[in-house]
Amino acid sequence: MSAIPSSIPLRNDLLGEEPYGAPQLDVPVCLNVNENPYPLEPDVVSSIAQRVASIAAELNRYPDREHIELRQAFSDYLAKESGTRLRVEQLWGANGSNEIMLQLFQAFGGPGRTALGCDPTYSMYPEYARDTFTTWKLAHRHEDFTLDVDRTIDAINEYGPSMVLVTSPNNPTGTVLPHDEIEALLAACEQAPVTGAPEGAHPILIVDEAYVEFRDPGTPSAVSLVPKHHNLAVSRTMSKAFAFAGARVGYLAADEGIIDAVRIVRMPYHLSAVTQAAALAAFEHTDEQLSTVAHLRQTREQTASWLAQQHYHGENIRVAPSGSNFVLFGTFERRETIFQDLLDRGVLIRVVGPEGWLRVCMGTDEEMARFRQAFTEVLALHDQA
Ligand SMILES: Cc1ncc(COP(=O)(O)O)c(C=O)c1O
């Protein structure tokens, strides 16, 4: 509960609001925030230490505001990872993709503007909308969590949003958005007007690819569409597959016009010299940083099929097909009790998504064994109840 006294003039629309965030609990098995569970290799750690040491004496100076060297590293990484070479002017970094998203809302949202999302989806989007006074509208997904493209296009035409947000793979469902559906949305955005904007403006499509490195090999990334579409912005992060959540580095791949719009609203020197140095060091070890991704993909497949063989009150558990490093499963009459019973056994997962569903993130082999053991016990407990 917050302790904000009424004598403090909090913004009216924030009265009664609580800070958002997954619980940070000290438990043996944390499978709740979709991190890569494997720690960094010693040679990556020493590169980070060396890079940071080499700039430490210059911390009296502000960092490179335009973080050019890091933007070049994003370009090199994406050329390798997605097969698309972008120019530095088409790339932008920030403190996590959370900050990238907030900057997009600051640049393209605001009073009189609407952002459109496709729920169930990432629960931070409405918060960015609230914080920037942007109206938040939804086009619901199909029952199987795939995108309802027709409904989304209808909503684009009805609301005239300045921003359309889709997430692929989606959080919390894991659903991958096929390339042709992204192209259909882009085509709709390129025609639609924007309510509250000067004539001739069209919505931008934002594809949040926070988990995209976990996709099946050979699947294209939306980054490959950036050179052809002025209204496309692809958000990426080093927090998930890249195993760098603690460093807080996200980035944006988009047309130069979108990057220049974001540069208007960014805080001066938003990306510290320490962050830039650490990220550059990590990019020197891209292969090592991504070396656990194939294994985590395998862990996901094994966990999904194991969960699908489990029963709750005589019924098979449902598992949403996932292209990410987490799995959404359900449905449970009272999901909070399942969550709590797992927590009592030292396993922290997440109560998130549509009513009745729970999300588990892929951990190490040992952590997943503990999850399976705890979940088996919890199911037996509930069967007796
Ligand atoms: C869909 C999605 N986008 C963005 C983020 C933000 O990640 P970060 O700020 O660590 O890059 C998350 C984090 O969980 C996420 O699930």
XYZ file of C-alpha atoms and ligand atoms in Angstrom:
401
model
C 0.000 0.000 0.000
C 1.275 3.464 -0.782
C 1.801 6.033 1.966
C 1.258 9.230 -0.010
C -0.437 11.773 2.283
C -3.246 13.904 0.875
C -1.103 16.993 1.632
C 1.105 16.002 -1.298
C -0.444 17.250 -4.539
C -0.170 14.065 -6.567
C -1.650 14.351 -10.063
C -5.408 13.730 -9.799
C -5.375 10.838 -12.250
C -2.684 9.081 -10.199
C -4.594 9.212 -6.889
C -4.996 5.664 -5.570
C -2.510 4.205 -8.080
C 0.199 1.766 -6.960
C 3.698 1.363 -8.443
C 3.626 -1.457 -10.988
C 6.030 -4.392 -10.957
C 6.404 -8.122 -10.455
C 7.163 -9.147 -6.869
C 10.928 -9.257 -6.163
C 11.121 -12.044 -3.571
C 14.122 -13.840 -2.172
C 13.140 -17.411 -3.090
C 15.256 -20.297 -4.431
C 13.603 -20.532 -7.874
C 12.607 -17.267 -9.622
C 10.679 -17.938 -12.819
C 8.599 -14.782 -12.921
C 10.223 -12.011 -15.003
C 11.377 -13.778 -18.195
C 15.106 -13.302 -17.671
C 17.772 -15.570 -19.128
C 18.615 -17.702 -16.046
C 22.241 -18.400 -16.995
C 24.909 -16.035 -15.580
C 27.529 -14.348 -17.759
C 30.728 -16.255 -18.639
C 33.915 -15.117 -16.801
C 35.519 -13.706 -19.978
C 32.420 -11.560 -20.641
C 32.548 -10.341 -17.040
C 36.212 -9.389 -17.421
C 35.562 -7.543 -20.719
C 32.810 -5.543 -19.001
C 35.106 -4.751 -16.063
C 37.896 -3.639 -18.429
C 35.623 -1.452 -20.579
C 34.066 0.196 -17.529
C 37.508 0.712 -15.927
C 38.762 2.324 -19.132
C 36.130 5.078 -18.994
C 35.927 5.456 -15.187
C 38.402 8.361 -14.999
C 36.244 10.303 -17.484
C 33.036 10.003 -15.483
C 33.487 13.698 -14.605
C 32.269 14.310 -18.203
C 28.820 13.673 -19.626
C 28.539 10.611 -21.878
C 28.117 10.661 -25.671
C 24.519 11.882 -25.884
C 24.071 10.290 -29.295
C 25.782 7.018 -28.190
C 27.130 6.560 -31.730
C 29.475 3.669 -30.969
C 26.677 1.729 -29.314
C 24.268 2.443 -32.199
C 26.926 1.040 -34.529
C 27.054 -2.070 -32.311
C 23.232 -2.415 -32.580
C 23.625 -2.200 -36.352
C 26.308 -4.923 -36.413
C 24.254 -7.140 -34.116
C 21.048 -6.789 -36.154
C 22.908 -7.398 -39.419
C 23.977 -10.732 -37.959
C 20.818 -11.600 -36.055
C 18.124 -10.471 -38.498
C 20.062 -10.273 -41.781
C 19.256 -6.554 -42.191
C 21.919 -3.864 -42.146
C 20.600 -0.559 -40.790
C 22.390 2.763 -40.601
C 23.252 4.385 -37.259
C 20.539 6.990 -38.029
C 17.958 4.161 -38.031
C 18.917 2.961 -34.534
C 18.477 4.325 -31.038
C 19.250 3.045 -27.533
C 17.732 3.656 -24.098
C 17.559 2.264 -20.568
C 15.674 -0.910 -21.420
C 12.969 -1.213 -24.014
C 10.690 0.146 -21.273
C 12.331 3.532 -21.844
C 12.179 3.089 -25.634
C 8.407 2.581 -25.344
C 7.964 5.540 -23.015
C 9.916 7.746 -25.443
C 7.664 6.571 -28.301
C 4.591 7.482 -26.262
C 6.132 10.857 -25.393
C 6.834 11.571 -29.057
C 3.678 10.198 -30.682
C 1.066 10.016 -27.902
C -0.199 12.794 -25.659
C -3.494 14.576 -25.044
C -5.948 14.062 -27.922
C -3.969 11.091 -29.234
C -4.852 7.399 -29.088
C -2.670 4.284 -28.866
C -4.068 0.902 -29.857
C -2.985 -2.419 -28.327
C -4.131 -6.020 -28.822
C -4.897 -7.708 -25.521
C -4.017 -9.881 -23.746
C -0.624 -8.241 -24.013
C 2.184 -6.605 -22.038
C 0.731 -4.900 -19.003
C 3.073 -1.878 -19.100
C 1.546 -0.383 -22.278
C -1.488 1.140 -20.504
C 0.890 2.640 -17.935
C 2.909 4.458 -20.619
C -0.408 5.693 -22.019
C -1.535 6.950 -18.607
C 1.801 8.655 -17.942
C 1.668 10.524 -21.259
C -2.088 11.334 -21.200
C -2.629 9.136 -24.251
C -6.001 7.402 -24.691
C -5.523 3.607 -24.590
C -7.769 1.457 -26.804
C -7.844 -2.284 -27.360
C -8.550 -4.682 -30.210
C -8.979 -8.092 -28.573
C -7.103 -11.135 -29.823
C -8.804 -14.386 -30.813
C -9.601 -16.923 -28.098
C -6.383 -18.826 -28.995
C -4.410 -15.551 -28.502
C -3.561 -15.108 -32.192
C -4.064 -11.572 -33.484
C -7.493 -10.755 -34.886
C -6.123 -8.859 -37.887
C -9.533 -7.773 -39.258
C -10.643 -6.468 -35.894
C -7.333 -4.646 -35.426
C -7.588 -3.002 -38.845
C -11.211 -2.009 -38.091
C -9.994 -0.433 -34.830
C -7.208 1.435 -36.665
C -9.816 2.927 -38.998
C -12.311 3.609 -36.198
C -10.001 5.254 -33.620
C -7.327 6.822 -35.823
C -4.544 5.943 -33.355
C -1.147 7.585 -33.699
C 0.472 4.361 -32.461
C -0.465 0.711 -32.951
C 1.381 -1.705 -30.656
C 1.843 -5.378 -31.377
C 4.142 -7.710 -29.510
C 5.886 -10.659 -31.124
C 6.373 -13.037 -29.443
C 3.588 -11.659 -27.285
C 3.850 -11.378 -23.512
C 2.214 -13.124 -21.612
C 0.892 -15.556 -24.238
C 4.109 -16.311 -26.224
C 2.185 -16.007 -29.510
C 4.274 -15.210 -32.591
C 2.868 -12.739 -35.108
C 3.298 -14.009 -38.689
C 5.171 -11.724 -41.076
C 2.236 -11.379 -43.490
C 0.022 -10.120 -40.644
C 2.593 -7.440 -39.781
C 2.573 -6.415 -43.446
C -1.255 -6.286 -43.462
C -1.188 -3.986 -40.408
C 1.496 -1.801 -42.013
C -0.617 -1.465 -45.148
C -3.628 -0.406 -43.029
C -1.521 2.083 -41.046
C -0.104 3.607 -44.217
C -3.651 4.544 -45.330
C -5.347 5.511 -42.048
C -5.588 9.066 -40.719
C -4.543 9.999 -37.162
C -7.101 11.636 -34.898
C -5.704 14.870 -33.473
C -2.752 15.066 -35.912
C -2.271 17.296 -38.955
C -3.687 15.952 -42.207
C -1.416 13.546 -44.044
C -0.130 11.859 -40.852
C -0.532 8.081 -40.550
C -0.265 5.768 -37.528
C 3.095 4.213 -36.729
C 3.179 0.463 -36.158
C 5.346 -0.537 -33.202
C 6.444 -4.154 -33.089
C 7.788 -5.058 -29.662
C 10.325 -7.822 -30.268
C 11.616 -8.160 -26.688
C 11.710 -11.965 -26.979
C 12.374 -12.349 -30.686
C 15.689 -14.215 -30.397
C 13.689 -17.169 -29.028
C 11.725 -17.518 -32.272
C 12.173 -20.619 -34.412
C 15.337 -20.306 -36.519
C 14.576 -19.084 -40.044
C 11.593 -16.938 -38.984
C 12.078 -13.327 -40.197
C 12.198 -10.409 -37.758
C 10.175 -7.241 -38.370
C 13.561 -5.466 -38.538
C 13.777 -6.710 -42.146
C 10.770 -4.477 -42.985
C 12.311 -1.273 -41.560
C 14.095 -0.181 -44.779
C 10.802 -0.337 -46.706
C 8.387 1.293 -44.235
C 8.566 4.845 -42.832
C 5.851 4.073 -40.271
C 7.428 0.997 -38.664
C 9.272 0.987 -35.341
C 10.747 -2.238 -33.954
C 11.629 -2.297 -30.281
C 14.329 -4.706 -29.070
C 16.124 -5.401 -25.816
C 19.314 -6.934 -24.417
C 17.345 -7.980 -21.284
C 15.972 -11.336 -22.356
C 17.795 -13.767 -24.677
C 20.923 -11.602 -24.536
C 21.148 -12.171 -20.765
C 21.724 -8.520 -19.841
C 18.607 -7.438 -17.917
C 20.602 -5.856 -15.091
C 22.406 -3.473 -17.452
C 19.135 -1.950 -18.759
C 19.688 -1.613 -22.490
C 16.900 -1.550 -25.053
C 16.983 -0.244 -28.609
C 14.812 0.842 -31.458
C 15.118 0.073 -35.178
C 13.073 2.459 -37.300
C 13.049 5.013 -40.055
C 15.314 7.995 -39.419
C 12.217 10.199 -39.061
C 10.943 8.159 -36.109
C 14.391 8.180 -34.462
C 14.612 11.962 -34.881
C 11.162 12.336 -33.280
C 12.313 10.297 -30.275
C 15.475 12.408 -29.999
C 13.253 15.436 -29.299
C 11.787 13.929 -26.120
C 14.751 12.006 -24.675
C 16.379 13.249 -21.502
C 19.788 14.813 -22.139
C 22.494 12.156 -21.642
C 19.890 9.501 -20.826
C 22.284 6.583 -21.403
C 25.156 6.634 -18.918
C 28.777 6.126 -19.958
C 28.862 3.038 -17.708
C 25.828 1.535 -19.461
C 27.294 2.255 -22.893
C 30.643 0.705 -21.960
C 29.024 -2.413 -20.481
C 26.794 -2.906 -23.537
C 29.726 -2.504 -25.944
C 31.657 -5.121 -23.975
C 28.704 -7.538 -24.066
C 28.357 -7.110 -27.841
C 32.018 -8.220 -28.173
C 30.728 -11.581 -26.877
C 27.478 -11.921 -28.798
C 27.894 -15.639 -29.463
C 28.558 -16.416 -25.818
C 25.690 -14.224 -24.638
C 23.290 -16.070 -26.943
C 24.775 -19.519 -26.401
C 21.960 -20.664 -24.088
C 19.102 -19.613 -26.385
C 18.820 -22.930 -28.263
C 18.795 -24.806 -24.975
C 16.131 -22.503 -23.495
C 14.008 -23.031 -26.616
C 14.315 -26.776 -26.036
C 13.453 -26.328 -22.347
C 10.335 -24.413 -23.434
C 9.223 -27.225 -25.749
C 9.836 -29.863 -23.067
C 8.058 -27.821 -20.397
C 5.094 -27.126 -22.689
C 4.601 -30.808 -23.518
C 5.101 -31.857 -19.887
C 2.500 -29.305 -18.733
C 0.045 -30.451 -21.424
C 0.198 -33.968 -19.957
C -0.738 -32.777 -16.456
C -4.298 -32.734 -15.145
C -6.204 -30.337 -12.962
C -9.501 -31.667 -11.571
C -9.502 -34.404 -14.230
C -8.951 -32.066 -17.188
C -5.812 -31.691 -19.285
C -3.958 -28.455 -18.635
C -4.023 -26.055 -21.591
C -0.756 -24.579 -22.842
C -0.570 -21.598 -25.183
C 1.898 -22.209 -28.072
C 4.953 -20.068 -27.276
C 7.817 -18.707 -29.386
C 9.386 -17.161 -26.307
C 11.205 -18.190 -23.108
C 7.996 -18.562 -21.084
C 4.818 -20.566 -21.242
C 1.265 -19.534 -20.337
C -0.781 -22.397 -18.943
C -4.157 -22.913 -17.324
C -6.873 -22.654 -16.594
C -7.340 -22.753 -12.849
C -10.410 -21.859 -10.830
C -8.354 -19.905 -8.317
C -4.965 -19.293 -9.884
C -3.754 -17.284 -6.874
C -3.867 -20.408 -4.690
C -1.783 -22.398 -7.211
C 0.682 -19.490 -7.333
C 0.868 -19.375 -3.528
C 1.226 -23.158 -3.141
C 4.161 -23.076 -5.585
C 5.674 -20.133 -3.725
C 5.362 -22.077 -0.454
C 7.586 -24.685 -2.182
C 10.179 -22.036 -3.141
C 9.058 -21.530 -6.767
C 8.012 -18.055 -7.893
C 5.973 -17.812 -11.114
C 3.596 -15.052 -12.289
C -0.130 -14.439 -12.014
C -0.674 -12.573 -15.268
C -2.841 -12.635 -18.364
C -6.466 -13.649 -18.727
C -8.330 -14.960 -15.693
C -7.321 -18.522 -14.794
C -3.932 -18.567 -16.548
C -0.418 -18.574 -15.070
C 2.960 -17.882 -16.672
C 6.224 -19.686 -16.021
C 9.551 -18.499 -17.388
C 12.243 -20.987 -18.412
C 14.943 -21.492 -15.802
C 18.043 -23.677 -15.632
C 17.560 -27.456 -15.842
C 17.737 -27.705 -12.040
C 15.201 -24.906 -11.594
C 12.797 -26.541 -14.056
C 13.129 -29.866 -12.222
C 12.166 -28.076 -9.008
C 9.253 -26.415 -10.777
C 7.971 -29.777 -12.075
C 8.366 -31.383 -8.651
C 6.555 -28.520 -6.889
C 3.777 -28.348 -9.490
C 3.185 -32.119 -9.268
C 2.767 -31.765 -5.503
C 0.450 -28.783 -5.865
C -1.761 -30.557 -8.412
C -2.045 -33.586 -6.104
C -2.978 -31.246 -3.250
C -5.709 -29.610 -5.327
C -7.037 -32.943 -6.563
C -7.666 -33.968 -2.971
C -9.432 -30.704 -2.162
C 6.872 -7.432 -24.169
C 7.898 -6.714 -23.378
N 8.384 -5.554 -23.832
C 9.290 -4.859 -23.148
C 9.770 -5.314 -21.936
C 10.748 -4.445 -21.208
O 11.986 -5.015 -21.092
P 13.298 -4.145 -20.819
O 12.881 -2.786 -20.352
O 14.034 -4.903 -19.787
O 14.006 -4.076 -22.127
C 9.302 -6.508 -21.399
C 9.777 -6.987 -20.098
O 9.311 -7.908 -19.513
C 8.332 -7.226 -22.145
O 7.818 -8.364 -21.681
